[in-house]
GROMACS .gro file of C-alpha atoms in nm:
model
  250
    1UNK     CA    1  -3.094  -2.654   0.688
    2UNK     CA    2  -3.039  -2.718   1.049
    3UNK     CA    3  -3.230  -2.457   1.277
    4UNK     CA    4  -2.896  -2.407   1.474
    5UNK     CA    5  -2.741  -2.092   1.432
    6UNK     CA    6  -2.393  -1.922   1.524
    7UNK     CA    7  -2.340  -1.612   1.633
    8UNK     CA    8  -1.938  -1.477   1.709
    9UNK     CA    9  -1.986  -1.209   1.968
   10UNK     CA   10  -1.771  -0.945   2.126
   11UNK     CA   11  -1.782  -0.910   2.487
   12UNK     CA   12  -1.614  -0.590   2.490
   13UNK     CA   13  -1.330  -0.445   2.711
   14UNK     CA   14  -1.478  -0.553   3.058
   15UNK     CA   15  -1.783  -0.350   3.175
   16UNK     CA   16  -2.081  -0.482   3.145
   17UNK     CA   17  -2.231  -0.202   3.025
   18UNK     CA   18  -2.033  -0.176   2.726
   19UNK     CA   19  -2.147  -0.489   2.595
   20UNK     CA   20  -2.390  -0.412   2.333
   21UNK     CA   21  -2.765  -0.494   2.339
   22UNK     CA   22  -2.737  -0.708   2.042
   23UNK     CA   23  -2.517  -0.949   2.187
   24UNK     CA   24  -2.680  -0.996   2.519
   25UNK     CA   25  -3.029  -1.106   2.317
   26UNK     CA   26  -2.801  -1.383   2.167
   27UNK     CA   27  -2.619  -1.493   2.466
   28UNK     CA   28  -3.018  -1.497   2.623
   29UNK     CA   29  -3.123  -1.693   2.350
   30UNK     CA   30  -2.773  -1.974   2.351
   31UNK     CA   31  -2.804  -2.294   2.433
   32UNK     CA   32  -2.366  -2.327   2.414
   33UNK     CA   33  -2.116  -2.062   2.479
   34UNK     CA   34  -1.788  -2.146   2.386
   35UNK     CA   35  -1.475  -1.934   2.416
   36UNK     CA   36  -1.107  -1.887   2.612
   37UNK     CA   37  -1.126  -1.964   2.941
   38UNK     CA   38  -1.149  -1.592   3.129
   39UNK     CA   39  -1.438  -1.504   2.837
   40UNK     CA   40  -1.651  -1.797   2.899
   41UNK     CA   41  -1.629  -1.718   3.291
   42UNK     CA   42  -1.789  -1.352   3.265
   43UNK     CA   43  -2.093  -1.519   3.167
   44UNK     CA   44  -2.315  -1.620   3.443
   45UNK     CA   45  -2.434  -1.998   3.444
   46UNK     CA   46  -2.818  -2.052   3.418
   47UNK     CA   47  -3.075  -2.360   3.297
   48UNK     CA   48  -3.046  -2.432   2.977
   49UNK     CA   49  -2.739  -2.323   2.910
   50UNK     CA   50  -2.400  -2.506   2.825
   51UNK     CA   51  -2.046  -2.361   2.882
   52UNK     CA   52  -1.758  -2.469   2.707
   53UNK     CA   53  -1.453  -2.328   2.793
   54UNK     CA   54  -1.084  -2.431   2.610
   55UNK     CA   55  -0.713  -2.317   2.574
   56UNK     CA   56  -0.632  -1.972   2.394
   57UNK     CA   57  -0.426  -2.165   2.129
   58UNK     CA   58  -0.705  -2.385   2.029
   59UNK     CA   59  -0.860  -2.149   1.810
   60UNK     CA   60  -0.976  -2.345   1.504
   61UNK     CA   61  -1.048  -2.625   1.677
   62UNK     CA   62  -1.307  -2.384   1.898
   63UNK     CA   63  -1.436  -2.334   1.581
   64UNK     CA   64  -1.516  -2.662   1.428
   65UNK     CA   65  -1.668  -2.731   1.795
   66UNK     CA   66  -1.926  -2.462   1.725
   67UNK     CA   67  -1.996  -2.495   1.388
   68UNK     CA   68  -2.059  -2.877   1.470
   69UNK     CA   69  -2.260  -2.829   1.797
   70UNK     CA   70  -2.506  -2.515   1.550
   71UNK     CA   71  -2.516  -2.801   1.269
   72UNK     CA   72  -2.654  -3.046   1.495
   73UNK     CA   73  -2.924  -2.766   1.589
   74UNK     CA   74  -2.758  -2.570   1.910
   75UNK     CA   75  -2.767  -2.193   1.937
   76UNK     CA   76  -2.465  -2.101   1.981
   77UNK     CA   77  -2.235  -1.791   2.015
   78UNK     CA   78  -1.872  -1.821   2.034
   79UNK     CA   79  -1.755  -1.527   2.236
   80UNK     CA   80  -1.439  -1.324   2.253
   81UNK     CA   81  -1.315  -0.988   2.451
   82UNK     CA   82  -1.322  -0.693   2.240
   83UNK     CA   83  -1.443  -0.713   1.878
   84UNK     CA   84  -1.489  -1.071   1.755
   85UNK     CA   85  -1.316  -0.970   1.439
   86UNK     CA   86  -0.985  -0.773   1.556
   87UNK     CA   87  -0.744  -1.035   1.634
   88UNK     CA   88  -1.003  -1.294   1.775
   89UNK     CA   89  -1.259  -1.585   1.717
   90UNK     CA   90  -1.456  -1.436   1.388
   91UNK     CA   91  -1.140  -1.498   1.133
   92UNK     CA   92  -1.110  -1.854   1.326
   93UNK     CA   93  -1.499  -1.950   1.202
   94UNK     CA   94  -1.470  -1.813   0.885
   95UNK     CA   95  -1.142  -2.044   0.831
   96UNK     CA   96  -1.267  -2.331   0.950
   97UNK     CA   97  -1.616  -2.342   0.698
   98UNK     CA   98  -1.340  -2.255   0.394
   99UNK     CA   99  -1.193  -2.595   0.513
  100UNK     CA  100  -1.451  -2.751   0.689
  101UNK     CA  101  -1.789  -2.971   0.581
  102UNK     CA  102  -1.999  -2.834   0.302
  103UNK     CA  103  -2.307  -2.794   0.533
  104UNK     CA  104  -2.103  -2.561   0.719
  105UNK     CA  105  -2.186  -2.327   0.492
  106UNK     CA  106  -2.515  -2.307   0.495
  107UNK     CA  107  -2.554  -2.278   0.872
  108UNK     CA  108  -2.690  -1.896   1.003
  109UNK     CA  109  -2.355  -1.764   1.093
  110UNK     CA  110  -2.341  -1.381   1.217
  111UNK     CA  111  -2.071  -1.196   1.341
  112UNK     CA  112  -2.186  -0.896   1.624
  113UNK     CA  113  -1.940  -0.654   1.663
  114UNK     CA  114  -1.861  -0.506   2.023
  115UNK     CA  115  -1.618  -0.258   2.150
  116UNK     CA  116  -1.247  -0.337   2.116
  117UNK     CA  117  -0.956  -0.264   2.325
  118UNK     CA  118  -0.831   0.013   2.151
  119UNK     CA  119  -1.092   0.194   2.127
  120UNK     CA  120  -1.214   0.213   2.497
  121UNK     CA  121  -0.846   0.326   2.580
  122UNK     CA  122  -0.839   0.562   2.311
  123UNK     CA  123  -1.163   0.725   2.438
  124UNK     CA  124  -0.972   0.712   2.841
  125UNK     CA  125  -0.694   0.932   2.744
  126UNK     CA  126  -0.906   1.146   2.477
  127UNK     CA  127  -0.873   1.081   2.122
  128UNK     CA  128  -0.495   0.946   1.986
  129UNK     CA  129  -0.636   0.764   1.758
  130UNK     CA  130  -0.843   1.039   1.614
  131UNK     CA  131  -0.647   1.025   1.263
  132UNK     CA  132  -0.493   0.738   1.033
  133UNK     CA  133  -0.404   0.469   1.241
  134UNK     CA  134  -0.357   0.077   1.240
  135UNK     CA  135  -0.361  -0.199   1.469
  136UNK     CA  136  -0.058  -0.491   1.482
  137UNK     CA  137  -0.047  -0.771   1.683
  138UNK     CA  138   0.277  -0.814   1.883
  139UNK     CA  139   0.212  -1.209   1.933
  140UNK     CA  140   0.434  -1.439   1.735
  141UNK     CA  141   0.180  -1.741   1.762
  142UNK     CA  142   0.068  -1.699   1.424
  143UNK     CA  143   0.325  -1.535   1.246
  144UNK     CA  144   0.716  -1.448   1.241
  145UNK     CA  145   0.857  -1.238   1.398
  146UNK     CA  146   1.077  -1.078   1.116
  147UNK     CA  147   0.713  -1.004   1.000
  148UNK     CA  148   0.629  -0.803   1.278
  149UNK     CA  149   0.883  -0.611   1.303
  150UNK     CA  150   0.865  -0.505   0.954
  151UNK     CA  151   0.477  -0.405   0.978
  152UNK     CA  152   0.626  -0.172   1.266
  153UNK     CA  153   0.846  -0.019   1.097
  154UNK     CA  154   0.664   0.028   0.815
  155UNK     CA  155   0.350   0.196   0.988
  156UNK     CA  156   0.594   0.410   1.187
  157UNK     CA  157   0.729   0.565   0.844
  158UNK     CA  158   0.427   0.616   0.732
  159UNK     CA  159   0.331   0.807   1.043
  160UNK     CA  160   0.061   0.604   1.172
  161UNK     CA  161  -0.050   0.609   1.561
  162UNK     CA  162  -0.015   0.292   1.613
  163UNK     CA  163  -0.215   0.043   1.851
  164UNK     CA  164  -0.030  -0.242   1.999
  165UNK     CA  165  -0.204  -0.604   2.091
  166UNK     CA  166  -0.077  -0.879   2.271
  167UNK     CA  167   0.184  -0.652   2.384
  168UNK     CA  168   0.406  -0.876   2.637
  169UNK     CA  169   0.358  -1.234   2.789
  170UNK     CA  170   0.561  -1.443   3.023
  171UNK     CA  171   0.638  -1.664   2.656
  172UNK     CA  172   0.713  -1.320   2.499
  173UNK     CA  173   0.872  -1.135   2.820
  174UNK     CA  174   1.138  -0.906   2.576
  175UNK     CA  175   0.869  -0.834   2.205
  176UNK     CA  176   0.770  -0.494   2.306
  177UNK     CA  177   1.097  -0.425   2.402
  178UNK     CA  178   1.202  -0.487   2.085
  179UNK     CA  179   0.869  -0.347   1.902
  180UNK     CA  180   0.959  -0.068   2.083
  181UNK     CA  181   1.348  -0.041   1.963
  182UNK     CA  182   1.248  -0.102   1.573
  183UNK     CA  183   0.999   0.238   1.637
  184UNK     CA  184   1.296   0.442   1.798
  185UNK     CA  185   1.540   0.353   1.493
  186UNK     CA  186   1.258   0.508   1.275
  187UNK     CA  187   1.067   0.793   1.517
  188UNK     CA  188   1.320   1.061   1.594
  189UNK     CA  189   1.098   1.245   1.774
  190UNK     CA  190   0.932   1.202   2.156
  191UNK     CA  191   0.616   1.109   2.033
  192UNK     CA  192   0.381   0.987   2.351
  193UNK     CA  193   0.320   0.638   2.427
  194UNK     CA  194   0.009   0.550   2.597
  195UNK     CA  195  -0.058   0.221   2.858
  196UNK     CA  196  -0.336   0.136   2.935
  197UNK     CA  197  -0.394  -0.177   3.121
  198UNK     CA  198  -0.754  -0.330   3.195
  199UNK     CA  199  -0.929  -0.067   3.065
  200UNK     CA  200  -1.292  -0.014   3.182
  201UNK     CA  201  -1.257  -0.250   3.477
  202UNK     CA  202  -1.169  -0.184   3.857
  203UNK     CA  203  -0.803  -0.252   3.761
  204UNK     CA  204  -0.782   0.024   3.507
  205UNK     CA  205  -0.479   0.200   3.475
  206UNK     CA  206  -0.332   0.472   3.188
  207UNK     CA  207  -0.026   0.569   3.188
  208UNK     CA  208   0.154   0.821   2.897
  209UNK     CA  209   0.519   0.862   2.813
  210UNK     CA  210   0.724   0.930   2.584
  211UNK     CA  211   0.825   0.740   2.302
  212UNK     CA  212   1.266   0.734   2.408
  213UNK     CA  213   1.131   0.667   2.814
  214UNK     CA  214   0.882   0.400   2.706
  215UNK     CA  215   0.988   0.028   2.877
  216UNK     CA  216   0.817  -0.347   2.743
  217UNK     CA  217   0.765  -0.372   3.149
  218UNK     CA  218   0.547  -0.087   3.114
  219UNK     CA  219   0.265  -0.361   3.001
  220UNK     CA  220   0.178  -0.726   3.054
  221UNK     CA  221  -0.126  -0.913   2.839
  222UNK     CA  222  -0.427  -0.703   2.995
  223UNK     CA  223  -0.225  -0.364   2.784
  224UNK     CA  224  -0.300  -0.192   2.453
  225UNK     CA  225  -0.048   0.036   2.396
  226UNK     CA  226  -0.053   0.332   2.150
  227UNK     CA  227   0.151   0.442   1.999
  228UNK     CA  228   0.096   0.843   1.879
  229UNK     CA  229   0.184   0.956   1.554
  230UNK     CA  230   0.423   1.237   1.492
  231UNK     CA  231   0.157   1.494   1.507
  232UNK     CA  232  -0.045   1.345   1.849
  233UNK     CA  233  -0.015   1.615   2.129
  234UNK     CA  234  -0.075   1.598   2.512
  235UNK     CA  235  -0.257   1.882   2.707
  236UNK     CA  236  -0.148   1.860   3.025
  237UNK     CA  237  -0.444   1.979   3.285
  238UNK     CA  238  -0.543   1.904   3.651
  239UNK     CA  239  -0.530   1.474   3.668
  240UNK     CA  240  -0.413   1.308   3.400
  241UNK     CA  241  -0.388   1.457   3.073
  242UNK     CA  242  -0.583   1.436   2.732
  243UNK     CA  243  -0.425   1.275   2.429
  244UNK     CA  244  -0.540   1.390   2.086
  245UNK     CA  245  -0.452   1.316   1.725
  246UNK     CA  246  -0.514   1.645   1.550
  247UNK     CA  247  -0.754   1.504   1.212
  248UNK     CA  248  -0.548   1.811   1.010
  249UNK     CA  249  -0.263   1.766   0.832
  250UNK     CA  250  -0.132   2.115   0.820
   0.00000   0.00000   0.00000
């Protein structure tokens, strides 16, 4: 076996200090990062170590690069915002050894988790996503949109809070404004909607409305948006309010 090894790390929601212990020993220890663009650039160049930044849409192919570069003996850690396994790079390596070279698969490959979107803007406003809850991806890279939309509507009868990613791009200027519509036709009630954009960095901002007020201008790519559940309650207070998810079902 090659002495190589991969390692799919999380980079977290944008302050350093959330990024976790465990991932800074293996970006010490890399001999290749590689990752999108903006990811690859929060890491600060030193001897030794190789940068390879590419396209967001490139995502297998990212892979392959890394799994080749730790077969041929690099260290390497492929990193992504967030949690490298909530709509990012760790699905991407674990599809490409499925279809890639049989050594592939014997390569060290670890996935360390780190701090996702949704749950650093969940712990800014309080706690909305303190009961059941899901995630869904708003982009239509990957999948169609017909699919989307029915995963909304879905988790809104249910009664999910719901946590939006990839809310709204210049491609994808009008999704949340429909992702939006398909949750009015099934929420009846004003159930709050919180935005928060760039959460944990000096660009931070969180705002909370409700549900029949909320707009897909309200967020651009650097938004989560959550959406609460039918029983998720604001106090309002001094500054901006808490959001909670009450964990009883009464």
């Amino acid at each position: 076996m090659s002495d190589g090894w991969l390692a799919i790390a999380g980079l977290g929601p944008g302050d350093e200090a959330l990024v976790t212990p465990e991932v800074s020993a293996a970006l010490a220890a890399a001999t290749d990062v590689i990752g999108y663009v903006p990811y690859v650039r929060r890491l600060a160049p030193r001897a030794g170590l190789t940068r390879h930044e590419s396209d967001n849409r490139v995502e297998l192919d990212r892979a392959r690069h890394a799994l080749s570069l730790a077969a041929s003996g690099a260290r390497v850690v492929v990193v992504s915002s967030g949690d490298p396994g909530v709509f990012a790079m760790a699905a991407a390596v674990f599809e490409a050894i499925e279809g890639g070279e049989p050594r592939w698969r014997a390569l060290d490959v670890r996935v360390l988790p780190g701090i996702t979107a949704m749950l650093a803007a969940s712990a800014r406003a309080g706690a909305p996503l303190g009961h059941d809850f899901c995630a869904i991806n708003l982009s239509d890279n990957l999948k169609p949109t017909a699919l989307i939309e029915r995963r909304l509507r879905l988790a809104a009868e249910a009664d999910f809070a719901i946590a939006l990613y990839n809310p709204r791009s210049v491609a994808r200027p009008d999704g949340l404004d429909r992702a939006l519509a398909v949750l009015r036709e099934t929420c009846t009630d004003p159930r709050p909607v919180l935005f928060a954009r760039a959460v944990t960095t000096p660009a931070e901002s969180l705002q909370v409305v409700p549900l029949p007020e909320a707009r897909g201008d309200m967020a651009d790519m650097r938004t989560v948006v959550i959406v609460g559940s039918s029983r998720t309650r604001l106090i309002e207070r001094a500054g901006a309010p808490w959001l909670y998810t009450p964990r009883s079902v009464a």
